[in-house]
PDB file of C-alpha atoms and ligand atoms in Angstrom:
ATOM      1  CA  UNK A  22     -52.825 -22.482 -42.354  1.00 95.00           C
ATOM      2  CA  UNK A  23     -51.319 -20.736 -44.401  1.00 96.00           C
ATOM      3  CA  UNK A  24     -53.973 -19.467 -47.931  1.00 96.00           C
ATOM      4  CA  UNK A  25     -51.217 -20.676 -50.516  1.00 95.00           C
ATOM      5  CA  UNK A  26     -51.867 -24.015 -49.154  1.00 97.00           C
ATOM      6  CA  UNK A  27     -55.902 -24.288 -50.604  1.00 97.00           C
ATOM      7  CA  UNK A  28     -55.290 -21.751 -53.077  1.00 96.00           C
ATOM      8  CA  UNK A  29     -52.526 -24.667 -54.401  1.00 97.00           C
ATOM      9  CA  UNK A  30     -55.515 -27.089 -52.947  1.00 98.00           C
ATOM     10  CA  UNK A  31     -57.262 -25.444 -55.249  1.00 97.00           C
ATOM     11  CA  UNK A  32     -55.781 -24.411 -58.191  1.00 97.00           C
ATOM     12  CA  UNK A  33     -54.863 -28.159 -58.843  1.00 98.00           C
ATOM     13  CA  UNK A  34     -58.741 -29.300 -58.300  1.00 98.00           C
ATOM     14  CA  UNK A  35     -59.055 -26.926 -61.159  1.00 97.00           C
ATOM     15  CA  UNK A  36     -55.438 -27.239 -62.802  1.00 97.00           C
ATOM     16  CA  UNK A  37     -56.078 -32.152 -62.438  1.00 97.00           C
ATOM     17  CA  UNK A  38     -60.196 -32.652 -62.630  1.00 97.00           C
ATOM     18  CA  UNK A  39     -62.042 -28.694 -63.237  1.00 98.00           C
ATOM     19  CA  UNK A  40     -62.258 -25.755 -61.822  1.00 97.00           C
ATOM     20  CA  UNK A  41     -66.628 -27.179 -61.797  1.00 97.00           C
ATOM     21  CA  UNK A  42     -65.300 -30.429 -59.483  1.00 97.00           C
ATOM     22  CA  UNK A  43     -63.229 -28.261 -57.214  1.00 96.00           C
ATOM     23  CA  UNK A  44     -66.711 -25.826 -56.889  1.00 95.00           C
ATOM     24  CA  UNK A  45     -67.980 -28.980 -55.933  1.00 96.00           C
ATOM     25  CA  UNK A  46     -66.028 -30.100 -53.768  1.00 97.00           C
ATOM     26  CA  UNK A  47     -65.269 -26.588 -51.925  1.00 95.00           C
ATOM     27  CA  UNK A  48     -69.587 -27.206 -50.630  1.00 95.00           C
ATOM     28  CA  UNK A  49     -69.480 -29.468 -50.451  1.00 96.00           C
ATOM     29  CA  UNK A  50     -66.853 -29.701 -47.596  1.00 96.00           C
ATOM     30  CA  UNK A  51     -69.207 -26.682 -45.604  1.00 93.00           C
ATOM     31  CA  UNK A  52     -66.059 -24.102 -45.785  1.00 91.00           C
ATOM     32  CA  UNK A  53     -67.250 -21.022 -43.551  1.00 83.00           C
ATOM     33  CA  UNK A  54     -64.601 -19.163 -46.106  1.00 85.00           C
ATOM     34  CA  UNK A  55     -67.085 -20.309 -48.522  1.00 83.00           C
ATOM     35  CA  UNK A  56     -63.518 -21.298 -50.345  1.00 83.00           C
ATOM     36  CA  UNK A  57     -62.272 -18.219 -51.056  1.00 89.00           C
ATOM     37  CA  UNK A  58     -58.489 -18.308 -49.393  1.00 94.00           C
ATOM     38  CA  UNK A  59     -55.913 -15.280 -50.907  1.00 93.00           C
ATOM     39  CA  UNK A  60     -52.365 -16.839 -50.837  1.00 90.00           C
ATOM     40  CA  UNK A  61     -51.446 -14.335 -46.550  1.00 88.00           C
ATOM     41  CA  UNK A  62     -54.585 -15.525 -44.937  1.00 93.00           C
ATOM     42  CA  UNK A  63     -54.186 -17.506 -41.971  1.00 94.00           C
ATOM     43  CA  UNK A  64     -57.180 -20.441 -41.912  1.00 95.00           C
ATOM     44  CA  UNK A  65     -57.896 -23.399 -39.735  1.00 95.00           C
ATOM     45  CA  UNK A  66     -56.077 -26.393 -40.455  1.00 96.00           C
ATOM     46  CA  UNK A  67     -59.431 -28.002 -39.977  1.00 96.00           C
ATOM     47  CA  UNK A  68     -60.707 -26.438 -43.616  1.00 96.00           C
ATOM     48  CA  UNK A  69     -57.432 -28.327 -44.812  1.00 97.00           C
ATOM     49  CA  UNK A  70     -59.205 -31.817 -43.411  1.00 97.00           C
ATOM     50  CA  UNK A  71     -62.569 -31.250 -44.649  1.00 97.00           C
ATOM     51  CA  UNK A  72     -61.779 -31.012 -47.758  1.00 98.00           C
ATOM     52  CA  UNK A  73     -59.289 -34.738 -47.379  1.00 98.00           C
ATOM     53  CA  UNK A  74     -62.405 -35.794 -46.225  1.00 98.00           C
ATOM     54  CA  UNK A  75     -64.837 -35.121 -49.579  1.00 98.00           C
ATOM     55  CA  UNK A  76     -62.685 -35.976 -51.555  1.00 98.00           C
ATOM     56  CA  UNK A  77     -61.953 -39.874 -49.943  1.00 98.00           C
ATOM     57  CA  UNK A  78     -65.166 -39.028 -50.650  1.00 97.00           C
ATOM     58  CA  UNK A  79     -65.275 -38.185 -54.042  1.00 96.00           C
ATOM     59  CA  UNK A  80     -62.324 -40.128 -55.479  1.00 96.00           C
ATOM     60  CA  UNK A  81     -61.663 -42.933 -53.307  1.00 97.00           C
ATOM     61  CA  UNK A  82     -57.796 -42.522 -52.502  1.00 98.00           C
ATOM     62  CA  UNK A  83     -57.277 -42.862 -49.322  1.00 98.00           C
ATOM     63  CA  UNK A  84     -56.277 -40.024 -46.951  1.00 98.00           C
ATOM     64  CA  UNK A  85     -52.563 -40.185 -47.463  1.00 98.00           C
ATOM     65  CA  UNK A  86     -52.937 -40.739 -50.751  1.00 98.00           C
ATOM     66  CA  UNK A  87     -55.080 -37.827 -51.507  1.00 98.00           C
ATOM     67  CA  UNK A  88     -52.538 -35.419 -49.216  1.00 98.00           C
ATOM     68  CA  UNK A  89     -49.164 -37.188 -50.666  1.00 98.00           C
ATOM     69  CA  UNK A  90     -50.787 -36.114 -54.357  1.00 98.00           C
ATOM     70  CA  UNK A  91     -51.584 -32.739 -53.216  1.00 98.00           C
ATOM     71  CA  UNK A  92     -47.943 -32.679 -51.460  1.00 98.00           C
ATOM     72  CA  UNK A  93     -46.153 -33.838 -55.453  1.00 98.00           C
ATOM     73  CA  UNK A  94     -48.005 -31.013 -56.450  1.00 98.00           C
ATOM     74  CA  UNK A  95     -47.566 -28.702 -53.963  1.00 98.00           C
ATOM     75  CA  UNK A  96     -43.342 -28.377 -53.648  1.00 98.00           C
ATOM     76  CA  UNK A  97     -43.857 -27.392 -57.452  1.00 97.00           C
ATOM     77  CA  UNK A  98     -45.967 -24.914 -57.261  1.00 96.00           C
ATOM     78  CA  UNK A  99     -43.823 -23.326 -53.824  1.00 95.00           C
ATOM     79  CA  UNK A 100     -40.126 -23.477 -56.304  1.00 94.00           C
ATOM     80  CA  UNK A 101     -42.282 -22.092 -58.590  1.00 93.00           C
ATOM     81  CA  UNK A 102     -42.698 -19.727 -56.713  1.00 93.00           C
ATOM     82  CA  UNK A 103     -41.085 -19.125 -54.386  1.00 93.00           C
ATOM     83  CA  UNK A 104     -37.099 -19.878 -56.296  1.00 91.00           C
ATOM     84  CA  UNK A 105     -35.223 -17.545 -54.198  1.00 93.00           C
ATOM     85  CA  UNK A 106     -35.542 -19.255 -51.168  1.00 92.00           C
ATOM     86  CA  UNK A 107     -34.332 -22.427 -53.261  1.00 91.00           C
ATOM     87  CA  UNK A 108     -32.126 -20.985 -54.966  1.00 90.00           C
ATOM     88  CA  UNK A 109     -28.345 -22.754 -54.431  1.00 91.00           C
ATOM     89  CA  UNK A 110     -29.390 -25.668 -54.219  1.00 93.00           C
ATOM     90  CA  UNK A 111     -29.217 -29.384 -56.287  1.00 93.00           C
ATOM     91  CA  UNK A 112     -30.698 -31.724 -55.367  1.00 97.00           C
ATOM     92  CA  UNK A 113     -33.863 -32.558 -52.564  1.00 98.00           C
ATOM     93  CA  UNK A 114     -31.118 -34.052 -49.843  1.00 98.00           C
ATOM     94  CA  UNK A 115     -29.793 -30.918 -49.951  1.00 96.00           C
ATOM     95  CA  UNK A 116     -32.797 -29.317 -50.358  1.00 97.00           C
ATOM     96  CA  UNK A 117     -34.079 -31.475 -46.954  1.00 98.00           C
ATOM     97  CA  UNK A 118     -30.638 -30.619 -45.273  1.00 97.00           C
ATOM     98  CA  UNK A 119     -31.389 -27.098 -44.677  1.00 96.00           C
ATOM     99  CA  UNK A 120     -35.098 -27.232 -44.587  1.00 97.00           C
ATOM    100  CA  UNK A 121     -35.326 -26.508 -40.652  1.00 97.00           C
ATOM    101  CA  UNK A 122     -32.008 -24.204 -40.111  1.00 96.00           C
ATOM    102  CA  UNK A 123     -32.828 -22.702 -43.279  1.00 96.00           C
ATOM    103  CA  UNK A 124     -36.401 -22.927 -46.156  1.00 96.00           C
ATOM    104  CA  UNK A 125     -38.818 -22.949 -43.519  1.00 97.00           C
ATOM    105  CA  UNK A 126     -36.637 -20.337 -41.589  1.00 97.00           C
ATOM    106  CA  UNK A 127     -36.839 -17.549 -45.140  1.00 96.00           C
ATOM    107  CA  UNK A 128     -40.922 -18.943 -44.905  1.00 95.00           C
ATOM    108  CA  UNK A 129     -41.465 -17.830 -41.911  1.00 96.00           C
ATOM    109  CA  UNK A 130     -40.171 -14.333 -41.998  1.00 96.00           C
ATOM    110  CA  UNK A 131     -41.700 -14.358 -45.221  1.00 94.00           C
ATOM    111  CA  UNK A 132     -45.327 -15.347 -43.789  1.00 94.00           C
ATOM    112  CA  UNK A 133     -44.596 -14.798 -39.710  1.00 93.00           C
ATOM    113  CA  UNK A 134     -48.342 -16.288 -39.736  1.00 91.00           C
ATOM    114  CA  UNK A 135     -46.953 -19.579 -40.505  1.00 95.00           C
ATOM    115  CA  UNK A 136     -47.277 -23.094 -38.936  1.00 96.00           C
ATOM    116  CA  UNK A 137     -43.748 -25.232 -39.956  1.00 97.00           C
ATOM    117  CA  UNK A 138     -43.089 -28.846 -38.781  1.00 98.00           C
ATOM    118  CA  UNK A 139     -39.776 -29.297 -37.033  1.00 98.00           C
ATOM    119  CA  UNK A 140     -37.440 -31.548 -38.871  1.00 98.00           C
ATOM    120  CA  UNK A 141     -34.255 -32.598 -37.954  1.00 98.00           C
ATOM    121  CA  UNK A 142     -31.383 -34.294 -39.847  1.00 98.00           C
ATOM    122  CA  UNK A 143     -29.944 -37.034 -37.778  1.00 98.00           C
ATOM    123  CA  UNK A 144     -27.636 -38.164 -40.141  1.00 98.00           C
ATOM    124  CA  UNK A 145     -25.915 -37.769 -43.585  1.00 97.00           C
ATOM    125  CA  UNK A 146     -24.119 -38.817 -45.822  1.00 97.00           C
ATOM    126  CA  UNK A 147     -23.751 -37.795 -49.695  1.00 95.00           C
ATOM    127  CA  UNK A 148     -26.307 -40.623 -50.469  1.00 97.00           C
ATOM    128  CA  UNK A 149     -27.773 -40.659 -47.596  1.00 98.00           C
ATOM    129  CA  UNK A 150     -30.407 -39.330 -44.465  1.00 98.00           C
ATOM    130  CA  UNK A 151     -32.205 -40.030 -42.177  1.00 98.00           C
ATOM    131  CA  UNK A 152     -34.731 -37.226 -41.192  1.00 98.00           C
ATOM    132  CA  UNK A 153     -36.822 -36.560 -38.383  1.00 98.00           C
ATOM    133  CA  UNK A 154     -40.110 -34.803 -38.844  1.00 98.00           C
ATOM    134  CA  UNK A 155     -42.648 -33.556 -35.754  1.00 98.00           C
ATOM    135  CA  UNK A 156     -45.606 -31.700 -35.654  1.00 98.00           C
ATOM    136  CA  UNK A 157     -49.273 -32.009 -33.854  1.00 98.00           C
ATOM    137  CA  UNK A 158     -50.867 -31.453 -37.308  1.00 98.00           C
ATOM    138  CA  UNK A 159     -49.512 -35.165 -38.470  1.00 98.00           C
ATOM    139  CA  UNK A 160     -49.177 -34.418 -41.795  1.00 98.00           C
ATOM    140  CA  UNK A 161     -46.307 -36.648 -42.764  1.00 98.00           C
ATOM    141  CA  UNK A 162     -47.793 -37.969 -45.859  1.00 98.00           C
ATOM    142  CA  UNK A 163     -48.159 -34.379 -46.903  1.00 98.00           C
ATOM    143  CA  UNK A 164     -44.182 -34.497 -46.645  1.00 98.00           C
ATOM    144  CA  UNK A 165     -43.719 -38.174 -48.446  1.00 98.00           C
ATOM    145  CA  UNK A 166     -45.295 -35.995 -51.260  1.00 98.00           C
ATOM    146  CA  UNK A 167     -43.477 -32.371 -51.068  1.00 98.00           C
ATOM    147  CA  UNK A 168     -40.116 -34.744 -50.820  1.00 98.00           C
ATOM    148  CA  UNK A 169     -40.759 -36.714 -54.004  1.00 98.00           C
ATOM    149  CA  UNK A 170     -42.148 -32.968 -55.400  1.00 98.00           C
ATOM    150  CA  UNK A 171     -38.424 -31.743 -54.657  1.00 98.00           C
ATOM    151  CA  UNK A 172     -36.459 -35.332 -55.798  1.00 98.00           C
ATOM    152  CA  UNK A 173     -38.771 -35.334 -59.906  1.00 98.00           C
ATOM    153  CA  UNK A 174     -37.840 -31.138 -59.664  1.00 97.00           C
ATOM    154  CA  UNK A 175     -34.001 -32.074 -59.086  1.00 97.00           C
ATOM    155  CA  UNK A 176     -34.385 -35.732 -61.187  1.00 97.00           C
ATOM    156  CA  UNK A 177     -33.371 -38.008 -58.026  1.00 98.00           C
ATOM    157  CA  UNK A 178     -34.569 -40.344 -58.104  1.00 98.00           C
ATOM    158  CA  UNK A 179     -35.351 -41.054 -54.305  1.00 98.00           C
ATOM    159  CA  UNK A 180     -36.071 -44.056 -52.133  1.00 98.00           C
ATOM    160  CA  UNK A 181     -37.313 -43.178 -49.065  1.00 98.00           C
ATOM    161  CA  UNK A 182     -39.484 -44.928 -45.687  1.00 98.00           C
ATOM    162  CA  UNK A 183     -41.757 -43.964 -43.627  1.00 98.00           C
ATOM    163  CA  UNK A 184     -41.280 -45.127 -39.365  1.00 98.00           C
ATOM    164  CA  UNK A 185     -44.243 -44.302 -37.281  1.00 98.00           C
ATOM    165  CA  UNK A 186     -41.662 -43.732 -33.486  1.00 98.00           C
ATOM    166  CA  UNK A 187     -43.466 -44.407 -30.136  1.00 98.00           C
ATOM    167  CA  UNK A 188     -43.590 -40.507 -28.987  1.00 98.00           C
ATOM    168  CA  UNK A 189     -46.744 -38.912 -30.304  1.00 98.00           C
ATOM    169  CA  UNK A 190     -46.673 -37.236 -33.558  1.00 98.00           C
ATOM    170  CA  UNK A 191     -42.839 -37.646 -34.682  1.00 98.00           C
ATOM    171  CA  UNK A 192     -41.762 -39.811 -37.403  1.00 98.00           C
ATOM    172  CA  UNK A 193     -38.793 -40.421 -39.035  1.00 98.00           C
ATOM    173  CA  UNK A 194     -37.604 -40.857 -42.874  1.00 98.00           C
ATOM    174  CA  UNK A 195     -34.967 -42.701 -44.185  1.00 98.00           C
ATOM    175  CA  UNK A 196     -33.769 -42.113 -48.239  1.00 98.00           C
ATOM    176  CA  UNK A 197     -31.670 -42.761 -50.179  1.00 98.00           C
ATOM    177  CA  UNK A 198     -30.147 -41.022 -53.827  1.00 98.00           C
ATOM    178  CA  UNK A 199     -29.095 -43.636 -55.887  1.00 93.00           C
TER     179      UNK A 199
HETATM  180  C1  HEM B  19     -39.041 -32.098 -49.509  1.00 56.85           C
HETATM  181  C2  HEM B  19     -39.119 -30.211 -48.521  1.00 56.85           C
HETATM  182  C3  HEM B  19     -40.272 -29.634 -48.657  1.00 56.85           C
HETATM  183  C4  HEM B  19     -40.642 -30.374 -46.839  1.00 56.85           C
HETATM  184  C5  HEM B  19     -40.355 -31.724 -47.181  1.00 56.85           C
HETATM  185  C6  HEM B  19     -41.662 -29.456 -46.732  1.00 56.85           C
HETATM  186  C7  HEM B  19     -42.585 -29.916 -45.194  1.00 56.85           C
HETATM  187  C8  HEM B  19     -43.647 -28.952 -45.066  1.00 56.85           C
HETATM  188  C9  HEM B  19     -44.445 -29.491 -44.297  1.00 56.85           C
HETATM  189  C10 HEM B  19     -44.864 -31.202 -44.283  1.00 56.85           C
HETATM  190  C11 HEM B  19     -45.958 -28.913 -44.422  1.00 56.85           C
HETATM  191  C12 HEM B  19     -46.497 -28.864 -43.874  1.00 56.85           C
HETATM  192  C13 HEM B  19     -47.171 -28.405 -41.826  1.00 56.85           C
HETATM  193  C14 HEM B  19     -47.041 -29.674 -41.171  1.00 56.85           C
HETATM  194  O1  HEM B  19     -47.131 -30.676 -41.156  1.00 56.85           O
HETATM  195  O2  HEM B  19     -47.066 -29.193 -39.959  1.00 56.85           O
HETATM  196  C15 HEM B  19     -45.329 -27.897 -45.147  1.00 56.85           C
HETATM  197  C16 HEM B  19     -45.636 -26.108 -44.828  1.00 56.85           C
HETATM  198  C17 HEM B  19     -45.613 -25.357 -45.442  1.00 56.85           C
HETATM  199  N1  HEM B  19     -44.407 -25.269 -45.873  1.00 56.85           N
HETATM  200 FE1  HEM B  19     -42.475 -26.856 -46.375  1.00 56.85          FE
HETATM  201  N2  HEM B  19     -41.539 -27.783 -46.748  1.00 56.85           N
HETATM  202  C18 HEM B  19     -40.509 -28.474 -47.856  1.00 56.85           C
HETATM  203  C19 HEM B  19     -40.352 -26.773 -48.852  1.00 56.85           C
HETATM  204  C20 HEM B  19     -40.559 -25.277 -48.586  1.00 56.85           C
HETATM  205  C21 HEM B  19     -40.531 -24.923 -49.517  1.00 56.85           C
HETATM  206  C22 HEM B  19     -39.000 -24.935 -50.642  1.00 56.85           C
HETATM  207  C23 HEM B  19     -41.347 -23.662 -49.295  1.00 56.85           C
HETATM  208  C24 HEM B  19     -40.918 -22.341 -49.905  1.00 56.85           C
HETATM  209  C25 HEM B  19     -40.365 -21.671 -50.325  1.00 56.85           C
HETATM  210  C26 HEM B  19     -41.877 -24.534 -48.512  1.00 56.85           C
HETATM  211  C27 HEM B  19     -42.946 -23.705 -47.502  1.00 56.85           C
HETATM  212  C28 HEM B  19     -43.926 -24.234 -46.678  1.00 56.85           C
HETATM  213  C29 HEM B  19     -45.716 -23.218 -46.573  1.00 56.85           C
HETATM  214  C30 HEM B  19     -45.885 -21.912 -46.620  1.00 56.85           C
HETATM  215  C31 HEM B  19     -45.731 -23.780 -45.456  1.00 56.85           C
HETATM  216  C32 HEM B  19     -47.460 -23.205 -44.755  1.00 56.85           C
HETATM  217  C33 HEM B  19     -46.849 -23.250 -43.776  1.00 56.85           C
HETATM  218  C34 HEM B  19     -48.178 -23.188 -42.636  1.00 56.85           C
HETATM  219  O3  HEM B  19     -49.483 -23.458 -42.951  1.00 56.85           O
HETATM  220  O4  HEM B  19     -48.452 -22.104 -42.050  1.00 56.85           O
HETATM  221  N3  HEM B  19     -41.987 -26.071 -47.961  1.00 56.85           N
HETATM  222  N4  HEM B  19     -43.684 -28.061 -45.586  1.00 56.85           N
END
């Protein structure tokens, strides 16, 4: 997993709670990196799982809820730091339509080490979309948070439903905007 994911998560904890809280979480997670990440580095996915597990214990929120909160925050950070990747996109559905063919392709060009998920647009109308998400990491709740973060960014009112398909590591999102 790219360092930018970890630096953003730690930053969120510092901002939303406190720098002390962020330190405490990182310490308790018992990470080899001891929480010193650099944005362009690459680190074990398991570190993310460990941090979220400690947060689960500390906050009483579920693993999925924590992923969602983080995804929401992460979209804002990525949109801010990678404005050029988002250029010309005007709605959450616009972004999702080009996620796999453009946005994450640009991300891969910037960070060749990135382990990106796979998104397929199953259908699209002006106001609705069905989108398939596939990733061995099963971060569908992070994806939900990123989508809600994108909707907030564009001022879109997004309604969505997630369906776990019979295929392992595969989810479908049914999305609509008003
Ligand atoms: C609503 C829009 C987006 C969605 C739903 C989305 C979804 C995701 C998900 C679910 C992951 C976690 C990896 C996995 O599932 O296996 C991910 C990783 C990532 N995405 Fe996106 N993404 C979005 C927009 C963006 C944008 C705008 C950028 C940058 C400009 C970006 C950059 C990245 C990066 C850097 C990673 C980390 C890859 C790694 O750890 O190796 N994403 N994305």
